[in-house]
JSON list of C-alpha atoms in Angstrom, two decimals:
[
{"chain": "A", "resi": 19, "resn": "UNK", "atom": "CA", "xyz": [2.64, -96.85, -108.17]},
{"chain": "A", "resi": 20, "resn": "UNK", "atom": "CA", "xyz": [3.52, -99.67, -106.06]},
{"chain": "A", "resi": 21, "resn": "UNK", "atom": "CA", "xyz": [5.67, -99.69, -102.99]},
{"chain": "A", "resi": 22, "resn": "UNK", "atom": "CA", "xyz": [6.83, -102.07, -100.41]},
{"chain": "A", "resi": 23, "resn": "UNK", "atom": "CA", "xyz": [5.74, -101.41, -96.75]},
{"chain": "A", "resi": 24, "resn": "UNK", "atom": "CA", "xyz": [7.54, -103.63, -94.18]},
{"chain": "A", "resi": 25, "resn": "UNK", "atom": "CA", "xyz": [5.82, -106.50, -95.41]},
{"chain": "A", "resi": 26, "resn": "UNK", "atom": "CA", "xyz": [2.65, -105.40, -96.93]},
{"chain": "A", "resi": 27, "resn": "UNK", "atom": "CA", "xyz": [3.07, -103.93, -101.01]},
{"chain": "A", "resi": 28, "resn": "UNK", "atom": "CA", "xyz": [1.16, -100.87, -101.36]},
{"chain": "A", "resi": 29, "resn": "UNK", "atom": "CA", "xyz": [-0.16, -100.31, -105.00]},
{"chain": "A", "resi": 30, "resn": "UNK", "atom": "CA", "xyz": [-1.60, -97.08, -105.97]},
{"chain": "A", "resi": 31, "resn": "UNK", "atom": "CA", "xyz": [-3.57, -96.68, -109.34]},
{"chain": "A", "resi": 32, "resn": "UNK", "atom": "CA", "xyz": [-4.31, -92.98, -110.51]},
{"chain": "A", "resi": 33, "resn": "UNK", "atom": "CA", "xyz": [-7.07, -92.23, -112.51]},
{"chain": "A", "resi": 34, "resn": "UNK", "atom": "CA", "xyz": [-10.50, -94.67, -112.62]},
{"chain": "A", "resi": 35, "resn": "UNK", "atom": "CA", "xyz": [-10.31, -98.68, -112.01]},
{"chain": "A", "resi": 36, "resn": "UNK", "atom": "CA", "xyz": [-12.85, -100.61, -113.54]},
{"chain": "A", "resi": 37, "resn": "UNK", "atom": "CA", "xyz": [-15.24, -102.45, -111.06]},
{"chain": "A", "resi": 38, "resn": "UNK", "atom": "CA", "xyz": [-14.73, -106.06, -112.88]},
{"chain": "A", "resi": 39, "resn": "UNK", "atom": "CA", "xyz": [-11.21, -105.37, -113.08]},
{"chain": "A", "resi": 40, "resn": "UNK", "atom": "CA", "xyz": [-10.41, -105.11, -110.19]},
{"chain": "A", "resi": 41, "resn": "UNK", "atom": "CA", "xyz": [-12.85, -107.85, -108.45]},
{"chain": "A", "resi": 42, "resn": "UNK", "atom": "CA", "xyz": [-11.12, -110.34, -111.01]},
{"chain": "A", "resi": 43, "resn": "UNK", "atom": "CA", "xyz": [-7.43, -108.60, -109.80]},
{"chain": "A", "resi": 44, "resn": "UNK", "atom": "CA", "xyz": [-8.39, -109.29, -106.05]},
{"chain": "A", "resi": 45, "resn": "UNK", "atom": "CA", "xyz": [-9.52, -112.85, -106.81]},
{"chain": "A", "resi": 46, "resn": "UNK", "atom": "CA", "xyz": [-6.38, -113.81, -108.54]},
{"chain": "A", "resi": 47, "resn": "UNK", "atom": "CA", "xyz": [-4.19, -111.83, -105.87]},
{"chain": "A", "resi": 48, "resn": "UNK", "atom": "CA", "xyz": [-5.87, -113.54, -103.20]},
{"chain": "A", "resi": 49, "resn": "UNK", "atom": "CA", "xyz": [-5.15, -117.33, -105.07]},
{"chain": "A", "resi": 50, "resn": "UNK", "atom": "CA", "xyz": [-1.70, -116.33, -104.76]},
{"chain": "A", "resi": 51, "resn": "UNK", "atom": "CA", "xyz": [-1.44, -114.92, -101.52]},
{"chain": "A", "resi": 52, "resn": "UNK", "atom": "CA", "xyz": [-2.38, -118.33, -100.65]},
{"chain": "A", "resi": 53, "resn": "UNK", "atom": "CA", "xyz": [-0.02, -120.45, -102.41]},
{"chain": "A", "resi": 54, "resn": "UNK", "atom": "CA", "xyz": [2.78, -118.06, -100.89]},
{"chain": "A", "resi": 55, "resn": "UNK", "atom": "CA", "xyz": [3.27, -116.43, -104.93]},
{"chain": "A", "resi": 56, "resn": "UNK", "atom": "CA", "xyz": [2.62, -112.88, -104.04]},
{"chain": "A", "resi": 57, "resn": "UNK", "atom": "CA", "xyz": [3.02, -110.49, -101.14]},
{"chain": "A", "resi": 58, "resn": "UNK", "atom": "CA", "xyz": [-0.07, -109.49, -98.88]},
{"chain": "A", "resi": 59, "resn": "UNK", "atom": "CA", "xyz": [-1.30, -105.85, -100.74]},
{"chain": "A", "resi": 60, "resn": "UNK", "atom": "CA", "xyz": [-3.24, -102.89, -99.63]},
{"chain": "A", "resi": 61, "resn": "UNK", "atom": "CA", "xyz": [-4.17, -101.30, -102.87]},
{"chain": "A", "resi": 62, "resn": "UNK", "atom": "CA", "xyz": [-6.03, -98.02, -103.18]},
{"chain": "A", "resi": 63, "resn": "UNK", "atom": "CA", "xyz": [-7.85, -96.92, -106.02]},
{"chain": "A", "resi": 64, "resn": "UNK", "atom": "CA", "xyz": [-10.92, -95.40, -107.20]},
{"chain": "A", "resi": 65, "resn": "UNK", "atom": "CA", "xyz": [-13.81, -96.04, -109.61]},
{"chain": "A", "resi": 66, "resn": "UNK", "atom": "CA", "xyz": [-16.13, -94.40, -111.62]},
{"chain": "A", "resi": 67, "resn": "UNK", "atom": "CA", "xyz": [-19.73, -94.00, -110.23]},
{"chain": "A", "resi": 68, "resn": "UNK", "atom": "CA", "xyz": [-21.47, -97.21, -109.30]},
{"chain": "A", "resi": 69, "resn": "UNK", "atom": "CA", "xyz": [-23.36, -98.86, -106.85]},
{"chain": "A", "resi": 70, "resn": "UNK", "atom": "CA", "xyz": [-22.54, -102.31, -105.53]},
{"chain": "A", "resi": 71, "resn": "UNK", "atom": "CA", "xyz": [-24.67, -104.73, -103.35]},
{"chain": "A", "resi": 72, "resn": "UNK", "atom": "CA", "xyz": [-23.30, -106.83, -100.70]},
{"chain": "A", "resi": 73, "resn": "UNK", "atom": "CA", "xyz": [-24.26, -110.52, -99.37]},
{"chain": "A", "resi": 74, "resn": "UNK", "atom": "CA", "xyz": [-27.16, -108.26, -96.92]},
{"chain": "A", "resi": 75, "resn": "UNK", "atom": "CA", "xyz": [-28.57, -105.92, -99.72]},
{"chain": "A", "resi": 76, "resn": "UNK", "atom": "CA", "xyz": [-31.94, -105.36, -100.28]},
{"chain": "A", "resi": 77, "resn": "UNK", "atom": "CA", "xyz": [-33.33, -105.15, -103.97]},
{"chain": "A", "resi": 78, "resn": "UNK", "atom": "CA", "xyz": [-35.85, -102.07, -102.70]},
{"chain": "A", "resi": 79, "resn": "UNK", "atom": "CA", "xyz": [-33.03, -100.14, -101.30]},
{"chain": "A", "resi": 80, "resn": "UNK", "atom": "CA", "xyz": [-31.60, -99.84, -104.59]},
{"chain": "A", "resi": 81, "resn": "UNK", "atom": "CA", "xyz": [-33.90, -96.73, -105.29]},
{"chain": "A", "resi": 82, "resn": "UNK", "atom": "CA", "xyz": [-32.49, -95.16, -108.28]},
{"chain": "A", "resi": 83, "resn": "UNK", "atom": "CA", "xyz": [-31.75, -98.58, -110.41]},
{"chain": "A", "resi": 84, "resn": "UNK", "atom": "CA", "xyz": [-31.06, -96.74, -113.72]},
{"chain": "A", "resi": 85, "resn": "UNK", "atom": "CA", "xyz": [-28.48, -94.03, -112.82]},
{"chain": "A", "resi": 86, "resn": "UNK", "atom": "CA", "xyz": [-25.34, -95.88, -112.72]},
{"chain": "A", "resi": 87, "resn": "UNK", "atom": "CA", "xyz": [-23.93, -99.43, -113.11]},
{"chain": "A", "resi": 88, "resn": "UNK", "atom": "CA", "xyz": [-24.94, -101.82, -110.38]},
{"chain": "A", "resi": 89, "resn": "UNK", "atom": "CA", "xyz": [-22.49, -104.79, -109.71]},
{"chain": "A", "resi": 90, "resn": "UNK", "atom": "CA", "xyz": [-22.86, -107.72, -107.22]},
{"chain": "A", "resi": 91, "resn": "UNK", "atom": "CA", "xyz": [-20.17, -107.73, -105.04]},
{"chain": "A", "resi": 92, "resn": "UNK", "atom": "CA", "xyz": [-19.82, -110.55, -103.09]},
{"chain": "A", "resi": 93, "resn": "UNK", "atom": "CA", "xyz": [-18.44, -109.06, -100.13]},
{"chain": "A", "resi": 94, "resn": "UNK", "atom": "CA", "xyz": [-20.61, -108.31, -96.25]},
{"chain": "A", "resi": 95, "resn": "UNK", "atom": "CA", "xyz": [-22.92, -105.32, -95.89]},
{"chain": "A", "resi": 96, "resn": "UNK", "atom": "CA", "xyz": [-25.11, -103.64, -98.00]},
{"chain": "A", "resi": 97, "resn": "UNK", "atom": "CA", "xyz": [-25.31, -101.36, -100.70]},
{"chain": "A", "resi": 98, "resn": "UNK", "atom": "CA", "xyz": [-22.37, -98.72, -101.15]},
{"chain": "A", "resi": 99, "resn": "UNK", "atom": "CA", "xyz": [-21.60, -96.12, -103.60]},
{"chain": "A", "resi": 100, "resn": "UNK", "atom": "CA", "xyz": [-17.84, -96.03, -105.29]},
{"chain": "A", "resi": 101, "resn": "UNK", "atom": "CA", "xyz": [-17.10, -93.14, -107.65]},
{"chain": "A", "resi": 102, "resn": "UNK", "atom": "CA", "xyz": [-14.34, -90.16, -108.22]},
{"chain": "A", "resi": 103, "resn": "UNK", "atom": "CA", "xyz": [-13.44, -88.10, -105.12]},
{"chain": "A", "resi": 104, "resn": "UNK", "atom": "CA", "xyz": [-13.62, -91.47, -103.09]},
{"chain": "A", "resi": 105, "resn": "UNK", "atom": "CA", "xyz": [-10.44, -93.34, -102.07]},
{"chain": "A", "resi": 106, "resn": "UNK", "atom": "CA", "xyz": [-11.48, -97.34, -102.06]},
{"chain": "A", "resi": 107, "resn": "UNK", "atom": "CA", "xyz": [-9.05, -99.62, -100.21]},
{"chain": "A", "resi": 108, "resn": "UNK", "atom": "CA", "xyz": [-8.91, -103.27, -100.55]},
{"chain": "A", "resi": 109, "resn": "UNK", "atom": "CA", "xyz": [-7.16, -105.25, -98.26]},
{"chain": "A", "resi": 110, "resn": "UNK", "atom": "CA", "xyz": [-5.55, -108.67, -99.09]},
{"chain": "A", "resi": 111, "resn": "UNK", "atom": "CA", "xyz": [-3.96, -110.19, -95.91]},
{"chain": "A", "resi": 112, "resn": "UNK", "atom": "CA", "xyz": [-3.39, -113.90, -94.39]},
{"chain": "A", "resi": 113, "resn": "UNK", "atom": "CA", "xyz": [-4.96, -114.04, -91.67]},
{"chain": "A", "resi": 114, "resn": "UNK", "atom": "CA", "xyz": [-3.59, -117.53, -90.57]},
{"chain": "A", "resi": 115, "resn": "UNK", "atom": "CA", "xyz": [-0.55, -115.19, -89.22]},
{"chain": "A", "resi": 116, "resn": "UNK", "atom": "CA", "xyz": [-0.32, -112.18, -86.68]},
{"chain": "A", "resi": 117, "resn": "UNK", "atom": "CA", "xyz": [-0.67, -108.69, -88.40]},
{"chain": "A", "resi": 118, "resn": "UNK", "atom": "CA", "xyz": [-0.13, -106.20, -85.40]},
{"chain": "A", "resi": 119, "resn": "UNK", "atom": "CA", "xyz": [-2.98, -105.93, -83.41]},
{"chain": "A", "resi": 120, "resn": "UNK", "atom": "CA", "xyz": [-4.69, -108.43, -85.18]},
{"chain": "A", "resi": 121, "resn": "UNK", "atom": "CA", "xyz": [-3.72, -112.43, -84.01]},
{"chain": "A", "resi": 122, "resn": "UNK", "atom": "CA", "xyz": [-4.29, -114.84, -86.48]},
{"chain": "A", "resi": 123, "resn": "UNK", "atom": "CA", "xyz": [-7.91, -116.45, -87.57]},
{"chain": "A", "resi": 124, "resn": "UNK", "atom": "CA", "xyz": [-9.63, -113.45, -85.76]},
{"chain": "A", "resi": 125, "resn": "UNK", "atom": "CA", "xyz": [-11.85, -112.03, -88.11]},
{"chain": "A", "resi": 126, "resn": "UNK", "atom": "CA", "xyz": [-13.58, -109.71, -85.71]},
{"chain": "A", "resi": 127, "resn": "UNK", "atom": "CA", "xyz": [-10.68, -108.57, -84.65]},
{"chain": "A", "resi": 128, "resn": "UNK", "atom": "CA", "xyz": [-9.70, -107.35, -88.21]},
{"chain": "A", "resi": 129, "resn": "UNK", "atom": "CA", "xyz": [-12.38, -105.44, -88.66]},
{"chain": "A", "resi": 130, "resn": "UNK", "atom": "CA", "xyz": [-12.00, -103.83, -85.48]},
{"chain": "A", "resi": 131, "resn": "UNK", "atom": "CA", "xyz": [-8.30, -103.36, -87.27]},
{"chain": "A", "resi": 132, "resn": "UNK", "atom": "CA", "xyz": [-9.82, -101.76, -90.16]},
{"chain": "A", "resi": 133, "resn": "UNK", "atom": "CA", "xyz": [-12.13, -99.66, -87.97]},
{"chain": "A", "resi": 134, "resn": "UNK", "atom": "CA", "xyz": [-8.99, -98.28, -85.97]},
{"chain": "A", "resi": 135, "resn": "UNK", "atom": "CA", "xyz": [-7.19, -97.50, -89.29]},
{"chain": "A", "resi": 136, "resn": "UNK", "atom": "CA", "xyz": [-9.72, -94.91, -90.61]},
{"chain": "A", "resi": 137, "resn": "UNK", "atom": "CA", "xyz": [-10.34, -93.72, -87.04]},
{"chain": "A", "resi": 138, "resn": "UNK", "atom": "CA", "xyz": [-6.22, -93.45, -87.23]},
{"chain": "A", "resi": 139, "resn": "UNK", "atom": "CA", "xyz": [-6.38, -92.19, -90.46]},
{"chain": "A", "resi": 140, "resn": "UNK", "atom": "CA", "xyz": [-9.38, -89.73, -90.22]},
{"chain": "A", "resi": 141, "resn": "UNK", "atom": "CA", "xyz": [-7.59, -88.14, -87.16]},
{"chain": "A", "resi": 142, "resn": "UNK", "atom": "CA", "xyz": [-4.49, -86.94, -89.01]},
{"chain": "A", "resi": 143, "resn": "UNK", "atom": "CA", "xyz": [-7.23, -84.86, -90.62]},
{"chain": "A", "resi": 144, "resn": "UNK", "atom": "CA", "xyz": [-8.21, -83.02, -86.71]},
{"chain": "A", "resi": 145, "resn": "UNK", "atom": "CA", "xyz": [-11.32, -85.19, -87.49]},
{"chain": "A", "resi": 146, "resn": "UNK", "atom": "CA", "xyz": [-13.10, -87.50, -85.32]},
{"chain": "A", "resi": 147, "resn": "UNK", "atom": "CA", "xyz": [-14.13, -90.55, -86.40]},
{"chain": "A", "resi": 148, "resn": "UNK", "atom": "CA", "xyz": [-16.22, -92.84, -84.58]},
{"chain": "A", "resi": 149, "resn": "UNK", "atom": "CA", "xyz": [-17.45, -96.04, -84.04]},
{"chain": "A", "resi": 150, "resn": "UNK", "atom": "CA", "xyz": [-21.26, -97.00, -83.24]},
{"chain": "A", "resi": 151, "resn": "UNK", "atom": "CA", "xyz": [-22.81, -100.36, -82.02]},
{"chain": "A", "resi": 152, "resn": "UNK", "atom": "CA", "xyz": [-24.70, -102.17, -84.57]},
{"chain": "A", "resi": 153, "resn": "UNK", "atom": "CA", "xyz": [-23.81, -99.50, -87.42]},
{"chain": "A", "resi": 154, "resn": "UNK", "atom": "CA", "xyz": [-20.93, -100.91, -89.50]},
{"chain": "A", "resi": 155, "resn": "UNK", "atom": "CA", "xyz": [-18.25, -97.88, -90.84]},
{"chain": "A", "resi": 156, "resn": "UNK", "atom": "CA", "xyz": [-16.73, -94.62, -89.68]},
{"chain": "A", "resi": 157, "resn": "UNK", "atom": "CA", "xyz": [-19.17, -91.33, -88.54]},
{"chain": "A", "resi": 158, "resn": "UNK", "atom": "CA", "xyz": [-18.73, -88.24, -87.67]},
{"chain": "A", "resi": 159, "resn": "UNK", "atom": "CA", "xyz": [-21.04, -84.99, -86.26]},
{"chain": "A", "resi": 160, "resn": "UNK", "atom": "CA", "xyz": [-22.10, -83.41, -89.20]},
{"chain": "A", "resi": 161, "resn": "UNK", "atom": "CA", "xyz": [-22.02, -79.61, -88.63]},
{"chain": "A", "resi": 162, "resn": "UNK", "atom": "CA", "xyz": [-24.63, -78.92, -91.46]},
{"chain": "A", "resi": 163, "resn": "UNK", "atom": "CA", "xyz": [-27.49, -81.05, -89.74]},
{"chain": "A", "resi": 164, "resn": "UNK", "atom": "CA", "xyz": [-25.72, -81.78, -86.15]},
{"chain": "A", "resi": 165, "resn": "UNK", "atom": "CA", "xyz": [-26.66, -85.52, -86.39]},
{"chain": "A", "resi": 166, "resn": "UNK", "atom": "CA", "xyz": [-24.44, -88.33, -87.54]},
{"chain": "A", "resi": 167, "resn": "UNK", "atom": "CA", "xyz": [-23.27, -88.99, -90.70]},
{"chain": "A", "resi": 168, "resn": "UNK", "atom": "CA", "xyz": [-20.83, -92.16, -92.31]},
{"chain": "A", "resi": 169, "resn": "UNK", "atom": "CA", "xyz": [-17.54, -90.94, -93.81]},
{"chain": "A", "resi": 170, "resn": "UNK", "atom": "CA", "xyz": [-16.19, -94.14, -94.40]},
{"chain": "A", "resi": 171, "resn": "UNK", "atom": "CA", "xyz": [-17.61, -97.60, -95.05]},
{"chain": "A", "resi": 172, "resn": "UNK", "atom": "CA", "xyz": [-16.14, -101.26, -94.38]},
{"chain": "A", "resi": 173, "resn": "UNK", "atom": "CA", "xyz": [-17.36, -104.15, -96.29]},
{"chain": "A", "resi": 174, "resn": "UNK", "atom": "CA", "xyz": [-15.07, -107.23, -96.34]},
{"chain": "A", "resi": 175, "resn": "UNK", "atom": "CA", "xyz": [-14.69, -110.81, -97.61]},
{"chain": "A", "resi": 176, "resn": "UNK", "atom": "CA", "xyz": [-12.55, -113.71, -96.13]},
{"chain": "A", "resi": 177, "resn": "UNK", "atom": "CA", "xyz": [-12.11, -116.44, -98.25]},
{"chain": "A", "resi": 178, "resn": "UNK", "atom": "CA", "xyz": [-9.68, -119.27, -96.52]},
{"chain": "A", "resi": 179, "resn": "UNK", "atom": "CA", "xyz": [-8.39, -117.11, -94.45]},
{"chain": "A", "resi": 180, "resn": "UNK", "atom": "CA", "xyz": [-7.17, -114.52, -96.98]},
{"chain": "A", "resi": 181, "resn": "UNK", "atom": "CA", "xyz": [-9.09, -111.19, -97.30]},
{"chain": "A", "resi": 182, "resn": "UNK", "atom": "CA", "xyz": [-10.52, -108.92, -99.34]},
{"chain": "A", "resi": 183, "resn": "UNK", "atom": "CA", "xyz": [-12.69, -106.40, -100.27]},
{"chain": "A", "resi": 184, "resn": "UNK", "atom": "CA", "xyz": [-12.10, -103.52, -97.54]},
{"chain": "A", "resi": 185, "resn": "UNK", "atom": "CA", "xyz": [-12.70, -99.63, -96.71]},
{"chain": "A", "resi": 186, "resn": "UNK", "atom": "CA", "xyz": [-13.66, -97.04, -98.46]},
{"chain": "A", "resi": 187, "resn": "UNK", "atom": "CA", "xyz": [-13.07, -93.00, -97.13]},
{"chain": "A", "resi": 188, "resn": "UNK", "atom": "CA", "xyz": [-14.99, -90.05, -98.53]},
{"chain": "A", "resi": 189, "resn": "UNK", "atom": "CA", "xyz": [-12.45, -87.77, -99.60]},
{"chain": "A", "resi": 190, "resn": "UNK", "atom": "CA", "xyz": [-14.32, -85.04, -101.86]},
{"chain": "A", "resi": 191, "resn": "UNK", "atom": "CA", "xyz": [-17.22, -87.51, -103.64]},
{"chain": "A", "resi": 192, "resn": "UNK", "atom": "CA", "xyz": [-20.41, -85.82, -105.14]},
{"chain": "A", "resi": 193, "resn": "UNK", "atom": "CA", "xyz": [-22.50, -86.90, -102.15]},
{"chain": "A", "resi": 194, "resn": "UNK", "atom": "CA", "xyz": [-25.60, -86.82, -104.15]},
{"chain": "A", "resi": 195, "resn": "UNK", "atom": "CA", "xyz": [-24.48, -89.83, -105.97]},
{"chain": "A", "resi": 196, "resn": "UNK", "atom": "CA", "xyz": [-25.21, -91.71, -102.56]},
{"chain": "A", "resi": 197, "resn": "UNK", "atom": "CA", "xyz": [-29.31, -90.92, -103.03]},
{"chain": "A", "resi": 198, "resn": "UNK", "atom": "CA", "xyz": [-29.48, -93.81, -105.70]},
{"chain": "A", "resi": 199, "resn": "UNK", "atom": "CA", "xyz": [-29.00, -96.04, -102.81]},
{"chain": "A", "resi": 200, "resn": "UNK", "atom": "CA", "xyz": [-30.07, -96.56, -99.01]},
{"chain": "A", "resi": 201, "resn": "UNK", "atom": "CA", "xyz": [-26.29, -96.61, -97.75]},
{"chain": "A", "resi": 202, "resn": "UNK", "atom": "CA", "xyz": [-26.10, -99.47, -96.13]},
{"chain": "A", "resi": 203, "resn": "UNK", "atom": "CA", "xyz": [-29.43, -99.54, -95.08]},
{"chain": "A", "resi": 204, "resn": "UNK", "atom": "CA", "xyz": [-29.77, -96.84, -92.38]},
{"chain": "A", "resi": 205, "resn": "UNK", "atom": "CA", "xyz": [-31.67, -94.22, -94.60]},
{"chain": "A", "resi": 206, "resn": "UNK", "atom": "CA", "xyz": [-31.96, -92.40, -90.69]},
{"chain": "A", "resi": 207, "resn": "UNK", "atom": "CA", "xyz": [-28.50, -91.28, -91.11]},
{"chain": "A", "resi": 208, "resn": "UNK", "atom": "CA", "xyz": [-26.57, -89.37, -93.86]},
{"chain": "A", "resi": 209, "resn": "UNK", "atom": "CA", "xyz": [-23.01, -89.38, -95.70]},
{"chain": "A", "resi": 210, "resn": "UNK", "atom": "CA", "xyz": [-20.48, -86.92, -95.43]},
{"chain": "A", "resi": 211, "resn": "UNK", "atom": "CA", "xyz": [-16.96, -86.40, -96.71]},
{"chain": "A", "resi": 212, "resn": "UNK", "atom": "CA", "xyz": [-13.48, -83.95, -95.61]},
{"chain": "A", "resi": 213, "resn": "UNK", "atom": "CA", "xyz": [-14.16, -82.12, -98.44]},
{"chain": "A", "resi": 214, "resn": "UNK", "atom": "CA", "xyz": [-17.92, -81.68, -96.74]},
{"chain": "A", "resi": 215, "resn": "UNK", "atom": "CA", "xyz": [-16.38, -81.04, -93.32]},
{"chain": "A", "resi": 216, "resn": "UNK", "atom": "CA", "xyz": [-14.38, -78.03, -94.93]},
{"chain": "A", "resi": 217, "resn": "UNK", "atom": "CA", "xyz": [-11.10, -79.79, -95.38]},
{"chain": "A", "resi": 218, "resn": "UNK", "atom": "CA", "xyz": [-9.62, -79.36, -98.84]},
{"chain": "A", "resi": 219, "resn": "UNK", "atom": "CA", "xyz": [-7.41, -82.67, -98.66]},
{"chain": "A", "resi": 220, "resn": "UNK", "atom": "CA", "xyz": [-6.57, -84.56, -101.88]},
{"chain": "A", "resi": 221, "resn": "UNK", "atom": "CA", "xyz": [-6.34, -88.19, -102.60]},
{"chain": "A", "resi": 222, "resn": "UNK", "atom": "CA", "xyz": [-2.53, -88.09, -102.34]},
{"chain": "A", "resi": 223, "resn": "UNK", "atom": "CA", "xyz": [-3.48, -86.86, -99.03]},
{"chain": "A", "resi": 224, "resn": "UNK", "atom": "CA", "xyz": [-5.49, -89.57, -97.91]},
{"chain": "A", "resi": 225, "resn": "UNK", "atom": "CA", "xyz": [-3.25, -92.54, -98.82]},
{"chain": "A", "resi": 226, "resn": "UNK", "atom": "CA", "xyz": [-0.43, -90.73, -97.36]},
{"chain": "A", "resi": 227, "resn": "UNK", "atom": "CA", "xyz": [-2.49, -90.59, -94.54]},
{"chain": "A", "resi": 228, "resn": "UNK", "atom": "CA", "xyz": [-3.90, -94.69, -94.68]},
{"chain": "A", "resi": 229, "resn": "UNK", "atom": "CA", "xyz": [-0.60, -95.27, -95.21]},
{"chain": "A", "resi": 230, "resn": "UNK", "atom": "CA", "xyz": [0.97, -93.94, -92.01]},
{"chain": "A", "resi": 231, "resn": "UNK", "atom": "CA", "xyz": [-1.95, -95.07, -89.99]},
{"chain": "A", "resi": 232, "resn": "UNK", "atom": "CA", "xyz": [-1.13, -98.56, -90.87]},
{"chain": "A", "resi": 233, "resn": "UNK", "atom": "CA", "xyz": [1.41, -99.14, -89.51]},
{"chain": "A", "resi": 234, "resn": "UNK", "atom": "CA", "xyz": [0.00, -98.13, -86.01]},
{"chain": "A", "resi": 235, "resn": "UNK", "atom": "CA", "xyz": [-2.38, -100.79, -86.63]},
{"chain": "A", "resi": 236, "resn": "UNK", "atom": "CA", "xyz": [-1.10, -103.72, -88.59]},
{"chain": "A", "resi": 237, "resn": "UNK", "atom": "CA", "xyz": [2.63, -102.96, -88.44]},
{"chain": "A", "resi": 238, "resn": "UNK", "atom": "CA", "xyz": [5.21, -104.84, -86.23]},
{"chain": "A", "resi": 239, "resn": "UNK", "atom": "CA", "xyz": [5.45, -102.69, -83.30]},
{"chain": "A", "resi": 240, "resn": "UNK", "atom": "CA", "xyz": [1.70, -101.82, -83.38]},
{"chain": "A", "resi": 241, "resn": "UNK", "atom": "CA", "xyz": [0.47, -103.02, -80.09]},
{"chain": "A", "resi": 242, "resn": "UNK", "atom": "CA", "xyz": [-0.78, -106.81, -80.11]},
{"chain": "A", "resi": 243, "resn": "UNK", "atom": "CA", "xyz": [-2.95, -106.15, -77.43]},
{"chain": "A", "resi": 244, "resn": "UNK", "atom": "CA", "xyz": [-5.21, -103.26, -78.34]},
{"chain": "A", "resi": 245, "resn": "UNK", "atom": "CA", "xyz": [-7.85, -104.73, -80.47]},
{"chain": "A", "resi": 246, "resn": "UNK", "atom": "CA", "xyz": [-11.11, -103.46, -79.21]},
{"chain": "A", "resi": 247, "resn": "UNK", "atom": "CA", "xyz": [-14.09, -105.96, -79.81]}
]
């Protein structure tokens, strides 16, 4: 499905996107974003399991190598898990122009943007997301252990000033799929998801959710001066 949001095209794909596929979709999106071809997109979809490695992975935090397909994916961050259950976002903007909160050619500020969206997002759910300094993604409390756990990551690219890459929010995954991996390198913290929090919500769910949370964001009458650094 794709829709048109203010400016932004939404595309949601249903069932499983290939990994390649879509990497060689964002790159050719992204070429024509820039030459002013195609409209900026957010589209959501999700994969089957894998494991990809960011420009900050480490080869021995890859500890289960054999159990599913490993790709390199050029974006920031570490290594992340993708598979059913999860709803993946990418995000393919032009940043030489304002987008809500977010002035131009202010990267930090975009992924404070992106931050703000799950938070946004996550809270439509009665959940609390948080940030934390020096921890990239979304956590929560996690009632099973009482410490912290990431229910959403955020691993981006900017390539002249067009991104890409983006967010990805732990609707009901199989968690254990995550122990292949040191999630992005904090192996003193765990990964949770709504489904684990006791909230039955569906992918539908969760991009109608992202997609009303956007707009209090990114959207024209989003406040231009709230971006927290």
């Amino acid at each position: 499905m794709t829709t048109m949001h203010t400016s932004v095209e939404w595309r949601i794909d249903d069932g499983l996107t290939d990994y390649q596929t879509a990497l060689a979709a964002m790159q050719a999106r992204i070429a024509a974003i820039r030459a002013g071809t195609a409209a900026e997109q957010v589209w959501l979809v999700e994969h089957p399991p894998l494991y990809t490695a960011g420009t900050s992975a480490k080869p021995e935090e890859l500890t289960d190598p054999t159990r599913f397909p490993t790709y390199s994916a050029g974006r920031g961050g570490q290594w992340t898990y993708h598979g059913p259950g999860q709803r993946t976002g990418y995000v393919m903007l032009d940043l030489t122009r304002r987008h809500g909160r977010v002035p131009p050619q202010d990267i930090r500020c975009y992924v404070s943007g992106l931050e703000e969206w799950l938070v946004r997002t996550l809270d439509r759910f009665n959940v609390r997301g948080e940030r934390r300094e020096g921890r990239v993604g979304i956590w929560v409390t996690d009632p099973r252990t009482g410490g912290e756990s990431k229910i959403a990551a955020i691993g981006v690219r900017v390539s002249r000033w067009v991104t890409w890459h983006g967010v990805a929010l732990n609707v009901d995954p199989n968690l254990s799929h995550f122990g292949g991996i040191v999630p992005c390198g904090l192996p003193q913290y765990g990964v949770t998801s709504l489904a684990a929090l006791g909230i039955p919500a569906t992918l539908h769910d969760a991009d109608v959710a992202l997609m009303a949370a956007w707009e209090e964001v990114f959207g024209r009458d989003s406040d231009p001066a709230a971006c927290r650094r």
